[in-house]
mmCIF file of C-alpha atoms and ligand atoms in Angstrom:
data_model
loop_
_atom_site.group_PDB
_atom_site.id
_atom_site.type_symbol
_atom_site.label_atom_id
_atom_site.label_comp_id
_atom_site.label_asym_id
_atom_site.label_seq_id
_atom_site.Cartn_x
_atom_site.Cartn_y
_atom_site.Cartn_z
ATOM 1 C CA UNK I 1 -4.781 -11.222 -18.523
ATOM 2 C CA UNK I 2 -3.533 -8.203 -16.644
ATOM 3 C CA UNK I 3 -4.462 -4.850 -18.017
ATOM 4 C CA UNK I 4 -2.034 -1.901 -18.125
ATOM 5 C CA UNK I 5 -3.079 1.760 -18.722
ATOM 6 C CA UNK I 6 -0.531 3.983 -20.658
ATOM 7 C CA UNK I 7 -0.916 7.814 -20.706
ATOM 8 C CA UNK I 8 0.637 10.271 -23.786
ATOM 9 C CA UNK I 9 0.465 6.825 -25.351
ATOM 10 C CA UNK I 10 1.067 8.314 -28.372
ATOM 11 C CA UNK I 11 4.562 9.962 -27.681
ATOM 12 C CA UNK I 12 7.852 8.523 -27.964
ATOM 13 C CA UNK I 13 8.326 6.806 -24.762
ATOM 14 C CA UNK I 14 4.366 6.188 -24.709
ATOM 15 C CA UNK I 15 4.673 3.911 -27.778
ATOM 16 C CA UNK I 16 7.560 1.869 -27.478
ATOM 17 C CA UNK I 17 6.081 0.863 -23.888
ATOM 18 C CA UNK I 18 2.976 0.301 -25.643
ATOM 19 C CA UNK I 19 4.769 -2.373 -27.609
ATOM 20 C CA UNK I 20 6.718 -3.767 -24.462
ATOM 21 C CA UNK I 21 3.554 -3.847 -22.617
ATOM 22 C CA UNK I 22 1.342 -6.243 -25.211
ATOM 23 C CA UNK I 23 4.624 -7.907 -26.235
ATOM 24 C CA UNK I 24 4.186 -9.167 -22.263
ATOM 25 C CA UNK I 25 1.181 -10.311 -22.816
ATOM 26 C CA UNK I 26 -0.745 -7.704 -21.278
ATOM 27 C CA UNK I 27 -4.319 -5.521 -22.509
ATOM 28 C CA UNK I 28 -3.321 -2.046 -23.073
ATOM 29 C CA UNK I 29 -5.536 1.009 -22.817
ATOM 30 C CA UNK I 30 -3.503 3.679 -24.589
ATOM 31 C CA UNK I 31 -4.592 7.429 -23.845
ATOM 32 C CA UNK I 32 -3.634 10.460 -25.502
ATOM 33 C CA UNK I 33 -5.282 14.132 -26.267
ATOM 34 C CA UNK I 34 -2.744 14.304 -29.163
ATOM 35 C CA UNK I 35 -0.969 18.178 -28.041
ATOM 36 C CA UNK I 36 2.457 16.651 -28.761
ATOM 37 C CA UNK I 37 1.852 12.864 -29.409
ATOM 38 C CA UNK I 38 1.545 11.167 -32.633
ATOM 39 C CA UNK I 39 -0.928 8.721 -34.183
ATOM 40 C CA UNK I 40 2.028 7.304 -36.521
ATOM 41 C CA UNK I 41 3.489 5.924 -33.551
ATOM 42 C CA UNK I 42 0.873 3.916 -32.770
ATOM 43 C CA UNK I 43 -1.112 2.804 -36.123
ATOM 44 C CA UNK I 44 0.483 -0.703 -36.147
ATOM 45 C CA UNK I 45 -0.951 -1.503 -32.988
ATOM 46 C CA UNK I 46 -4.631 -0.299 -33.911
ATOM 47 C CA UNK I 47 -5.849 -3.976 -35.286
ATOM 48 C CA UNK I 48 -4.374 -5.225 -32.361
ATOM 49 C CA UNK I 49 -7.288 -6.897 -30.084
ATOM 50 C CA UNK I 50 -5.814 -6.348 -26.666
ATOM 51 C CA UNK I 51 -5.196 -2.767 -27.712
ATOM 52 C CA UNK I 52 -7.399 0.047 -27.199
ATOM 53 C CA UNK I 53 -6.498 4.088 -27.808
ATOM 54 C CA UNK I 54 -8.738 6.654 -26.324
ATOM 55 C CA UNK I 55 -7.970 10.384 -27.297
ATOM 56 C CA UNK I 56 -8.331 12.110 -23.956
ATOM 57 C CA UNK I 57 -6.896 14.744 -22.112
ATOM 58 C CA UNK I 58 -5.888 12.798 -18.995
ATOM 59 C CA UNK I 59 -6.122 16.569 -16.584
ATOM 60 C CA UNK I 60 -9.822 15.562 -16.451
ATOM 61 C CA UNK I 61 -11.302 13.124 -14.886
ATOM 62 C CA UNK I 62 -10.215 9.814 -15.502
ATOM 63 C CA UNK I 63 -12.505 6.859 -16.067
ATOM 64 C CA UNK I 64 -11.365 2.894 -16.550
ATOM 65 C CA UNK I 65 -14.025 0.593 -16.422
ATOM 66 C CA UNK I 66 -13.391 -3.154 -14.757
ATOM 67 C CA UNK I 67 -10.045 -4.108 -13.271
ATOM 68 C CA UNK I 68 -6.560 -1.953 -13.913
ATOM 69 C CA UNK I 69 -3.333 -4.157 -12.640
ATOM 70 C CA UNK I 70 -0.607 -1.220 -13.582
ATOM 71 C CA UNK I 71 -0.752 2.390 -14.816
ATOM 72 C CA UNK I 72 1.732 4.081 -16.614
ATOM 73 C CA UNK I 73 1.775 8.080 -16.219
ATOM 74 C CA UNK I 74 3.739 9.302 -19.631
ATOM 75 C CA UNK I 75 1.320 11.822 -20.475
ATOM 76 C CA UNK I 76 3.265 15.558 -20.708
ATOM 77 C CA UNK I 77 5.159 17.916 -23.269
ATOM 78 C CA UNK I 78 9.134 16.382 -22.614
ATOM 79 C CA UNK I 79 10.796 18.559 -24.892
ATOM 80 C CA UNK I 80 11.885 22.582 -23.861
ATOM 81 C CA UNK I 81 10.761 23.787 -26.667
ATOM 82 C CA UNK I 82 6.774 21.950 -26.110
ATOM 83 C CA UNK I 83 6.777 23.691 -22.829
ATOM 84 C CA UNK I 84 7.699 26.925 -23.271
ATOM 85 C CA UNK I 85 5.006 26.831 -25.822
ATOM 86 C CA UNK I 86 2.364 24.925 -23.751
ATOM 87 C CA UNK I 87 3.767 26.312 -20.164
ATOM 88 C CA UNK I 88 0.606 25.624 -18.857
ATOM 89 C CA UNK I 89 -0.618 22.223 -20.019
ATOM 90 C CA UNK I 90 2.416 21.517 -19.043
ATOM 91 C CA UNK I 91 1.716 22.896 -15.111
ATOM 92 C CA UNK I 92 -1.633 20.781 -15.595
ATOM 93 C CA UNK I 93 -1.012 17.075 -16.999
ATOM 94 C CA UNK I 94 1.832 17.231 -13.861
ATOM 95 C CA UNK I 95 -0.498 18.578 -11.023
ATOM 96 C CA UNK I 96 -4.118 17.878 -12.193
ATOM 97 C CA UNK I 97 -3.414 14.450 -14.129
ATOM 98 C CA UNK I 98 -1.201 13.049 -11.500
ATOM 99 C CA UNK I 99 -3.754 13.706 -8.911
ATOM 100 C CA UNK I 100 -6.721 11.735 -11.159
ATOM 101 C CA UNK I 101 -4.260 8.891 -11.708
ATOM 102 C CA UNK I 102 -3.337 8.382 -8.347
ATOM 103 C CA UNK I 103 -6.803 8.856 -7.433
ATOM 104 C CA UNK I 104 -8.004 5.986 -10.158
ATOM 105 C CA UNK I 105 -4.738 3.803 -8.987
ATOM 106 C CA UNK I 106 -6.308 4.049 -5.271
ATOM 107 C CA UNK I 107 -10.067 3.263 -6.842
ATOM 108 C CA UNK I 108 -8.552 0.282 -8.653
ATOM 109 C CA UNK I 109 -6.063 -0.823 -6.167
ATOM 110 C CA UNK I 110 -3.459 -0.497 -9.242
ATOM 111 C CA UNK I 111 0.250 -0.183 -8.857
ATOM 112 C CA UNK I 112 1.202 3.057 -10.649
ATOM 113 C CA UNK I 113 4.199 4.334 -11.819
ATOM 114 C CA UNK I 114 5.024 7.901 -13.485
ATOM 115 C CA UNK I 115 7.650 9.604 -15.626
ATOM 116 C CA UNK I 116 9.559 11.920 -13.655
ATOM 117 C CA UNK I 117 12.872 13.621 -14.857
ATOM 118 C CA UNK I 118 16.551 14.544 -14.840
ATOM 119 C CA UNK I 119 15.307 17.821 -14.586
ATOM 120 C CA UNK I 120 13.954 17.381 -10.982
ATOM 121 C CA UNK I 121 18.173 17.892 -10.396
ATOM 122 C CA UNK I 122 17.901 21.145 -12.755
ATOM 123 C CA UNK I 123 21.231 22.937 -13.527
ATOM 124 C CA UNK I 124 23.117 20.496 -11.037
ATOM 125 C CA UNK I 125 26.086 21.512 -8.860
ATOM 126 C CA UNK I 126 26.586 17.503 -7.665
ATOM 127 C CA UNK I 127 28.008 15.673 -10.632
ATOM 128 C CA UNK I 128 26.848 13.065 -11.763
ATOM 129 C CA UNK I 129 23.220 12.823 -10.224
ATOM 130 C CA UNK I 130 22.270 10.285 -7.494
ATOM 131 C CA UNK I 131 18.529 10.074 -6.468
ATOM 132 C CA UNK I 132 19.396 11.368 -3.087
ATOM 133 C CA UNK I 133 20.586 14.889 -4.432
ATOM 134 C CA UNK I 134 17.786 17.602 -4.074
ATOM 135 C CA UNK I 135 18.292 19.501 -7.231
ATOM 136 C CA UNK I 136 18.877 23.224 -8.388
ATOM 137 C CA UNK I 137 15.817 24.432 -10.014
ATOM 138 C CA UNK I 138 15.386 27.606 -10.662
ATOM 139 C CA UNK I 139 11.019 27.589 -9.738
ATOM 140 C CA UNK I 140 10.379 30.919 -12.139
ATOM 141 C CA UNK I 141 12.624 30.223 -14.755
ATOM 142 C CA UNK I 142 10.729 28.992 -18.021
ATOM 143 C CA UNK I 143 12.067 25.280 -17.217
ATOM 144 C CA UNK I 144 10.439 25.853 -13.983
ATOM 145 C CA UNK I 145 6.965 24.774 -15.155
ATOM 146 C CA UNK I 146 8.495 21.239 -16.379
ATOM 147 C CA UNK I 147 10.921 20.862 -13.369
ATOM 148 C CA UNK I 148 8.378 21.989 -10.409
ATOM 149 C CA UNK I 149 5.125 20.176 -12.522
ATOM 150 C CA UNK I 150 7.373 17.158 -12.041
ATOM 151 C CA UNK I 151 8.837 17.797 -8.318
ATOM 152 C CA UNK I 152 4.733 18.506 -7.169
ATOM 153 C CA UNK I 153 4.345 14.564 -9.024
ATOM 154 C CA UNK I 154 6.919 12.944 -7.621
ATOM 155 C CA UNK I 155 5.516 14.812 -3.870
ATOM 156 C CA UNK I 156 2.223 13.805 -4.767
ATOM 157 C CA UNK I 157 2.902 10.131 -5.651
ATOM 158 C CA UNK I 158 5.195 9.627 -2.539
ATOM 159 C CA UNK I 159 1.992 11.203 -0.193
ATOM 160 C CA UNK I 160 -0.584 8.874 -1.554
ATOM 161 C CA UNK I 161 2.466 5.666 -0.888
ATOM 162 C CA UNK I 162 2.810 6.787 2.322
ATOM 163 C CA UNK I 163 -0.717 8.082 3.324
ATOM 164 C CA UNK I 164 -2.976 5.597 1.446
ATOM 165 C CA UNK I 165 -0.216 2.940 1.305
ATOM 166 C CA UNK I 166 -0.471 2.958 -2.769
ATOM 167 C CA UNK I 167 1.847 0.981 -4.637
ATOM 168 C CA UNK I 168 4.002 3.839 -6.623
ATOM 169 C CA UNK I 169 6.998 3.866 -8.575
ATOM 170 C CA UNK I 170 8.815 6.701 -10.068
ATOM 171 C CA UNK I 171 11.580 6.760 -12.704
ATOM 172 C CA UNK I 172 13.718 9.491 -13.006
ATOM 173 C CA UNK I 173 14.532 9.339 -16.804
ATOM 174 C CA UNK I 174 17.660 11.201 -18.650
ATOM 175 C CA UNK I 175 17.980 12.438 -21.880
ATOM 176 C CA UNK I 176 16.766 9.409 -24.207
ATOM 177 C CA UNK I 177 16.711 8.910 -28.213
ATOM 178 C CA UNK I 178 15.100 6.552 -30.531
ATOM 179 C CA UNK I 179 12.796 5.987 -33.181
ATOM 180 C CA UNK I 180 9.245 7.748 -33.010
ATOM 181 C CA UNK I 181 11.259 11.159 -31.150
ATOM 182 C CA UNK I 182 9.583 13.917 -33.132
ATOM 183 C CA UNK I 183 11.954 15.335 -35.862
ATOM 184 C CA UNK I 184 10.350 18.707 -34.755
ATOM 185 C CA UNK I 185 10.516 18.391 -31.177
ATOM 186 C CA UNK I 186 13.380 20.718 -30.656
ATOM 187 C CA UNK I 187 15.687 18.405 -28.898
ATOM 188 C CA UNK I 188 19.086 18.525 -29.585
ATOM 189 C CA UNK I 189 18.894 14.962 -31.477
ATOM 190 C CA UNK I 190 15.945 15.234 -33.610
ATOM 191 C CA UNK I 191 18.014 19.060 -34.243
ATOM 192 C CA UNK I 192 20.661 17.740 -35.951
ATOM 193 C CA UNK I 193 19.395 15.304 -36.816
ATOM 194 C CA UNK I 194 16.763 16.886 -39.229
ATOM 195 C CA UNK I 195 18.959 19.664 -40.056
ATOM 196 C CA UNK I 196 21.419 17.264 -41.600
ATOM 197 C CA UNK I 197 19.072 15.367 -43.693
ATOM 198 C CA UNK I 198 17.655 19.372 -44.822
ATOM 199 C CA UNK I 199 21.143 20.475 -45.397
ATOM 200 C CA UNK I 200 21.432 22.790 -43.025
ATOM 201 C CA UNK I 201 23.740 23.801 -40.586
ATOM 202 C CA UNK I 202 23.609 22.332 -37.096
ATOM 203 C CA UNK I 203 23.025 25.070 -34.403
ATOM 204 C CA UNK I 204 25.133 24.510 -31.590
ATOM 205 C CA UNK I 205 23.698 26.504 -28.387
ATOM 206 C CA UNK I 206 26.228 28.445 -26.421
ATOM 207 C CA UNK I 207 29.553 27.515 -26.685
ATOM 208 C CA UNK I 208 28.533 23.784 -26.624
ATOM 209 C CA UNK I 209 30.412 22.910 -23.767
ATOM 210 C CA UNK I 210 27.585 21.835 -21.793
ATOM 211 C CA UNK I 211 27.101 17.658 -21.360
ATOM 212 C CA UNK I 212 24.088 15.704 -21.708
ATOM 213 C CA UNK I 213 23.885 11.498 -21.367
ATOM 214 C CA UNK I 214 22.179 9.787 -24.188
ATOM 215 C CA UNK I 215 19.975 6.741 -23.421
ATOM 216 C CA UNK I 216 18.691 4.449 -26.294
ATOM 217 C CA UNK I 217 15.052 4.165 -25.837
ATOM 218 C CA UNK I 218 14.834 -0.097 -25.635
ATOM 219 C CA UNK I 219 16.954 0.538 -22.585
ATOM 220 C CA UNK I 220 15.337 2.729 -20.715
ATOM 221 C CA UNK I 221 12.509 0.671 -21.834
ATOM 222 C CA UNK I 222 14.021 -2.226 -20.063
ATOM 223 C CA UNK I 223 14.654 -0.173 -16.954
ATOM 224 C CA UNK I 224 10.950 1.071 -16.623
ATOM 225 C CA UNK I 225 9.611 -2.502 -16.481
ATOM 226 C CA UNK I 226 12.114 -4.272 -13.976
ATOM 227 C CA UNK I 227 11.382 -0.828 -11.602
ATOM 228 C CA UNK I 228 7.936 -1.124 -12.542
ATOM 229 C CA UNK I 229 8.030 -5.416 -11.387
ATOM 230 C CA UNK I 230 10.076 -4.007 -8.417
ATOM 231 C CA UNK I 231 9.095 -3.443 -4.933
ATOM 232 C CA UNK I 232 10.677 -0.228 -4.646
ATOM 233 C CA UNK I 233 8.794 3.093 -4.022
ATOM 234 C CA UNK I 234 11.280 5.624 -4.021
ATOM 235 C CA UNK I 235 12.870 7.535 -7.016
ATOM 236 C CA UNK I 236 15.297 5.417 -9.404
ATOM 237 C CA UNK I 237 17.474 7.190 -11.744
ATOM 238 C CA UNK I 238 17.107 5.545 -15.743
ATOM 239 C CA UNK I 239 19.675 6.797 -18.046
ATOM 240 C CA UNK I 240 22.916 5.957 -20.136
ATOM 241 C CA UNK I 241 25.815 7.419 -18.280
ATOM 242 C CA UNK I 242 27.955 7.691 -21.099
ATOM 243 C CA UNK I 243 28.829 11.560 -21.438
ATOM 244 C CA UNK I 244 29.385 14.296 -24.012
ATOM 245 C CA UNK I 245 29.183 17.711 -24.906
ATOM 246 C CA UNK I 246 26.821 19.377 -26.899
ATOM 247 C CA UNK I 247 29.525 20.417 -29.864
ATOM 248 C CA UNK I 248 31.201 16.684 -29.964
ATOM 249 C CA UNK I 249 27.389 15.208 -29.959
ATOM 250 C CA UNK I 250 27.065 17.476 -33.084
ATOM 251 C CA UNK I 251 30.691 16.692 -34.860
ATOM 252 C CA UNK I 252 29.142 12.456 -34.185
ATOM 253 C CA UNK I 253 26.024 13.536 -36.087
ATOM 254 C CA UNK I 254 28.042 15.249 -39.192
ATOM 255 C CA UNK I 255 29.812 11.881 -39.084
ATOM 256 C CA UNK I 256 26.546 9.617 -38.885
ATOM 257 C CA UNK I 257 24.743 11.702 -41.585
ATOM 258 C CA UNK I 258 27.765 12.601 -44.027
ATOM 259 C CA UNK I 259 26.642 15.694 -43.888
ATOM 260 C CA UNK I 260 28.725 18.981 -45.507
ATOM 261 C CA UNK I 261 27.015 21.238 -43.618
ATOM 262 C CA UNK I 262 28.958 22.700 -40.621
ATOM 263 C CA UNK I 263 28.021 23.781 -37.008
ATOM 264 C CA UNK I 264 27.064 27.101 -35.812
ATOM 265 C CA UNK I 265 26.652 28.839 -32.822
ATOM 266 C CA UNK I 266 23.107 30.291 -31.158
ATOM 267 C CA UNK I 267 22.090 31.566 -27.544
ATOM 268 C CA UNK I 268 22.260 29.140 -24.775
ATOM 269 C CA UNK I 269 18.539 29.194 -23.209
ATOM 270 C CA UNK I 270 17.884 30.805 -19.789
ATOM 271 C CA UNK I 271 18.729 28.187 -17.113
ATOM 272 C CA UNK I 272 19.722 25.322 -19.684
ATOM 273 C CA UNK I 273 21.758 22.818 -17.190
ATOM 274 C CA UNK I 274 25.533 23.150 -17.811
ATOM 275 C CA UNK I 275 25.949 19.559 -17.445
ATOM 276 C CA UNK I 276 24.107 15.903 -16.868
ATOM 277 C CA UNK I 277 25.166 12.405 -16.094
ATOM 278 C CA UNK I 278 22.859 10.169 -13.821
ATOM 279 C CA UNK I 279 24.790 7.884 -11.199
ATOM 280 C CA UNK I 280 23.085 4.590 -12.060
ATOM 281 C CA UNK I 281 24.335 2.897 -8.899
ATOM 282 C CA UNK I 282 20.854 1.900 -7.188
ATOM 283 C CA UNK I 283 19.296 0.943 -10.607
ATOM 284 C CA UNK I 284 22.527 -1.392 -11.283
ATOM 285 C CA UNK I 285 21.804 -3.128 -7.606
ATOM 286 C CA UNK I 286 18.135 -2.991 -7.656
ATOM 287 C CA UNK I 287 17.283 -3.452 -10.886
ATOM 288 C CA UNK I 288 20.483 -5.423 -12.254
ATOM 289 C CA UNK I 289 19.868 -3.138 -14.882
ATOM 290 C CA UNK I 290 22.653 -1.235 -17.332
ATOM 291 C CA UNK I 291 22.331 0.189 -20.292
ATOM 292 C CA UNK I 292 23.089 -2.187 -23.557
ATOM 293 C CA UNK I 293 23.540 -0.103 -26.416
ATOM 294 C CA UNK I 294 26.406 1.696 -26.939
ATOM 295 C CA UNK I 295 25.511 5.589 -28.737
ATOM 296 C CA UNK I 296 27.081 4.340 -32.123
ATOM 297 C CA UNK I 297 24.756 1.625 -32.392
ATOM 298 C CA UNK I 298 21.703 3.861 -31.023
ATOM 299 C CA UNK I 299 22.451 6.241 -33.435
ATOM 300 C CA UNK I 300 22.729 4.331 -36.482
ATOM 301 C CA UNK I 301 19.451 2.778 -35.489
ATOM 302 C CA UNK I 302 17.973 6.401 -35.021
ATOM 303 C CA UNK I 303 19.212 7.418 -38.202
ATOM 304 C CA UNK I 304 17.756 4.594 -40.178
ATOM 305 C CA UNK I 305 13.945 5.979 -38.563
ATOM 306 C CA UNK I 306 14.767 9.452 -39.312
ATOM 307 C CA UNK I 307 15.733 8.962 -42.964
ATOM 308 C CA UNK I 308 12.694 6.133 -43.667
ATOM 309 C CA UNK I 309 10.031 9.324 -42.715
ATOM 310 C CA UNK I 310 8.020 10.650 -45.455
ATOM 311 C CA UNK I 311 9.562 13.870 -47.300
ATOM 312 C CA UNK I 312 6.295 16.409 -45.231
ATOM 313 C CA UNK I 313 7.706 15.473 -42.088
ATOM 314 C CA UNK I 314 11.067 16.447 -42.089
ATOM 315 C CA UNK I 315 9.629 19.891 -43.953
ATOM 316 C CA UNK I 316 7.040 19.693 -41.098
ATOM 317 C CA UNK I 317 8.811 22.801 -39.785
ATOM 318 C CA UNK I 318 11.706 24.013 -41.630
ATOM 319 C CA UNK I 319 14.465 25.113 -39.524
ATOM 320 C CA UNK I 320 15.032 24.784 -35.431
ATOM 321 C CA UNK I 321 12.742 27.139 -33.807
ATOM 322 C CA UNK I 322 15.800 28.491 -31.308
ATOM 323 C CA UNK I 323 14.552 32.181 -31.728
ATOM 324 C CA UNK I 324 11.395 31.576 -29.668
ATOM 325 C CA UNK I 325 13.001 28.670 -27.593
ATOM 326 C CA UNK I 326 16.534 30.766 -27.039
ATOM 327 C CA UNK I 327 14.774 33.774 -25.033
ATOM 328 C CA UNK I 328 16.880 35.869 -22.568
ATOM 329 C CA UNK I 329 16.593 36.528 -19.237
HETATM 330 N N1 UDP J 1 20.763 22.094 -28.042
HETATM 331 C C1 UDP J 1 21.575 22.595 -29.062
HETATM 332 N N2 UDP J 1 21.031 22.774 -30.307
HETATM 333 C C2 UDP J 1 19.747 22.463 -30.600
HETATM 334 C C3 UDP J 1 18.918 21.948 -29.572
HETATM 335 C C4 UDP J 1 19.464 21.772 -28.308
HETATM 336 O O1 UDP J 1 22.758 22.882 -28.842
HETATM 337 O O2 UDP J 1 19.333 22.669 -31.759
HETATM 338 C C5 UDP J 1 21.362 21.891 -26.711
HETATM 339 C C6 UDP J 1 20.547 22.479 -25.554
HETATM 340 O O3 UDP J 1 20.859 23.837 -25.330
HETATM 341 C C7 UDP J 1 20.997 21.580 -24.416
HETATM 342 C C8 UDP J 1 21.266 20.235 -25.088
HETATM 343 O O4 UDP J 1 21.419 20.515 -26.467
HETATM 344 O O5 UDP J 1 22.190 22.055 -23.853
HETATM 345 C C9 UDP J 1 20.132 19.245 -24.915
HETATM 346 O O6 UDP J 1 18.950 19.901 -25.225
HETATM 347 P P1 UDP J 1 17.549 19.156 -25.336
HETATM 348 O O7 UDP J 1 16.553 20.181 -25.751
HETATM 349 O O8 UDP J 1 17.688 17.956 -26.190
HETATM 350 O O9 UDP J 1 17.197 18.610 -23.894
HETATM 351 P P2 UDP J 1 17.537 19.036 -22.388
HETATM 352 O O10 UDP J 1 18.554 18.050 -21.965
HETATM 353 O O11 UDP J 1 18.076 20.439 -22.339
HETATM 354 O O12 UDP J 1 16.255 18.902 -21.696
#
């Protein structure tokens, strides 16, 4: 039986691959120090034999005892508004972490892959995104400790395939949605989401002409384990190309959620990326992998989570938190 180790098992992403994982047939250790994660998202797996959860903060040490076949690195805050709050966990679980992991991966003669990001492209001036574009980040800005935490990773992983000849993959994911996303997360889904089922307005920042591409999560799912079964150590773009700005995103939610409440308009954050659409041309020949699930049928299924949560967790916090997310320059 092979045995797979998952770090921030406990987020979004973390726990649907959780699922994938075991539904393979594989053991799964499942680790987690909880800053952002969730236990919910992982309570039906708990009586499960071949899974295990350790809470640990994965910028120590790591320890595995016996044989590891695959690790997945998941573990970090994903959402702007988790790390301008934890700016430097966030530094740390992409710098320390990945260094442990790949050390452990080395130790265990494991294949290894990790979660890097659209936002390795930052504020992109090549539209859409292939893997061979070197990005626009801005290294001070307060994105800069997600975008450069996940540049150093994605240096670091591609040094230990080269130097120790370590099997590494890395996935560069785009904006992705599902069940389990945290209805206080910030993110422009969870948003509107939440502030339609609260009855209040949906804020819009900056004129809402900025894009974004929307992923279902079982796809991108999908995509992680064919790159992961792949022989293919370079970077591989995941993501839904399917386009649309920021103020018709929001008019789709008022539609999805019947909502009467209208949109309104708050500060665009300091370096937010005026538009995003990953070219999924390698991943299509690679991989033979495309995205399945159109963003009506995501959305509905999204919707359905959302609105089956217990009453505290949409009241978890009560409004958006732009004011401390929406600082100027
Ligand atoms: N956004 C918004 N209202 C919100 C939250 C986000 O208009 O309540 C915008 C945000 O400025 C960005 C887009 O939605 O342009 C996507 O933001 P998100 O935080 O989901 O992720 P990002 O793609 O910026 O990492």
């Amino acid at each position: 039986m092979k045995k797979v180790l998952i770090t921030g098992a406990a987020g979004f992403l973390g726990s649907h691959l959780c699922d994938r994982f075991l539904k393979e047939g594989m053991q799964v250790i499942a680790m987690d120090n909880l800053i952002t994660g969730d236990m919910d998202n992982l309570e039906h797996l708990l009586g499960n034999e071949n899974f295990r959860f350790v809470r640990y903060d994965v910028t120590n040490f790591v320890h595995v005892s016996g044989e590891l076949d695959y690790i997945l690195h998941f573990a970090s805050p994903a959402s702007p508004i988790d790390y301008l709050k934890i700016p430097i966990q966030t530094l740390k679980v992409g710098s320390l972490a990945i260094h442990n992991l790949l050390g452990l991966a080395k130790e265990k003669n494991a294949r290894i892959i990790i979660a890097s990001t659209s936002e390795v492209y930052g504020d992109p001036t090549v539209h859409p995104q292939p893997e061979d574009y070197w990005g626009n980040v801005n290294p001070v800005g307060p994105r800069g400790v997600y975008d450069e935490a996940k540049r150093f990773q994605e240096a670091m992983t591609m040094a230990y395939h080269r130097y120790h000849g370590l099997e590494t993959r890395i996935v560069r994911i785009f904006n992705t949605y599902g069940p389990r996303m945290r209805l206080n997360d910030g993110r422009v889904l969870p948003a509107f989401i939440g502030q339609a089922l609260r009855g209040e307005d949906l804020t819009v920042f900056g004129d809402g002409s900025q894009t974004r591409s929307f992923c279902f999560v079982d796809d991108l799912v999908e995509g992680i384990y064919r790159l992961l079964m792949s022989d293919y150590a370079e970077p591989v773009n995941i993501g839904n190309p399917d386009e649309i700005t920021i103020r018709e995103f929001a008019d789709e939610i008022i539609k999805l959620t019947g909502t009467d409440q209208k949109v309104i308009y708050r500060d665009l954050p300091v370096d937010d990326p005026k538009q995003r659409r990953p070219d999924i041309t390698l991943a299509r020949k690679l991989l033979k992998w495309e995205p399945r699930i159109d963003r009506s049928e995501g959305l509905k299924r999204t919707y359905e989570y959302f609105k089956s949560l217990p009453e505290e967790k949409l009241y978890q916090t009560s409004h958006n938190t732009f004011e401390n997310y929406a600082r100027k320059k």
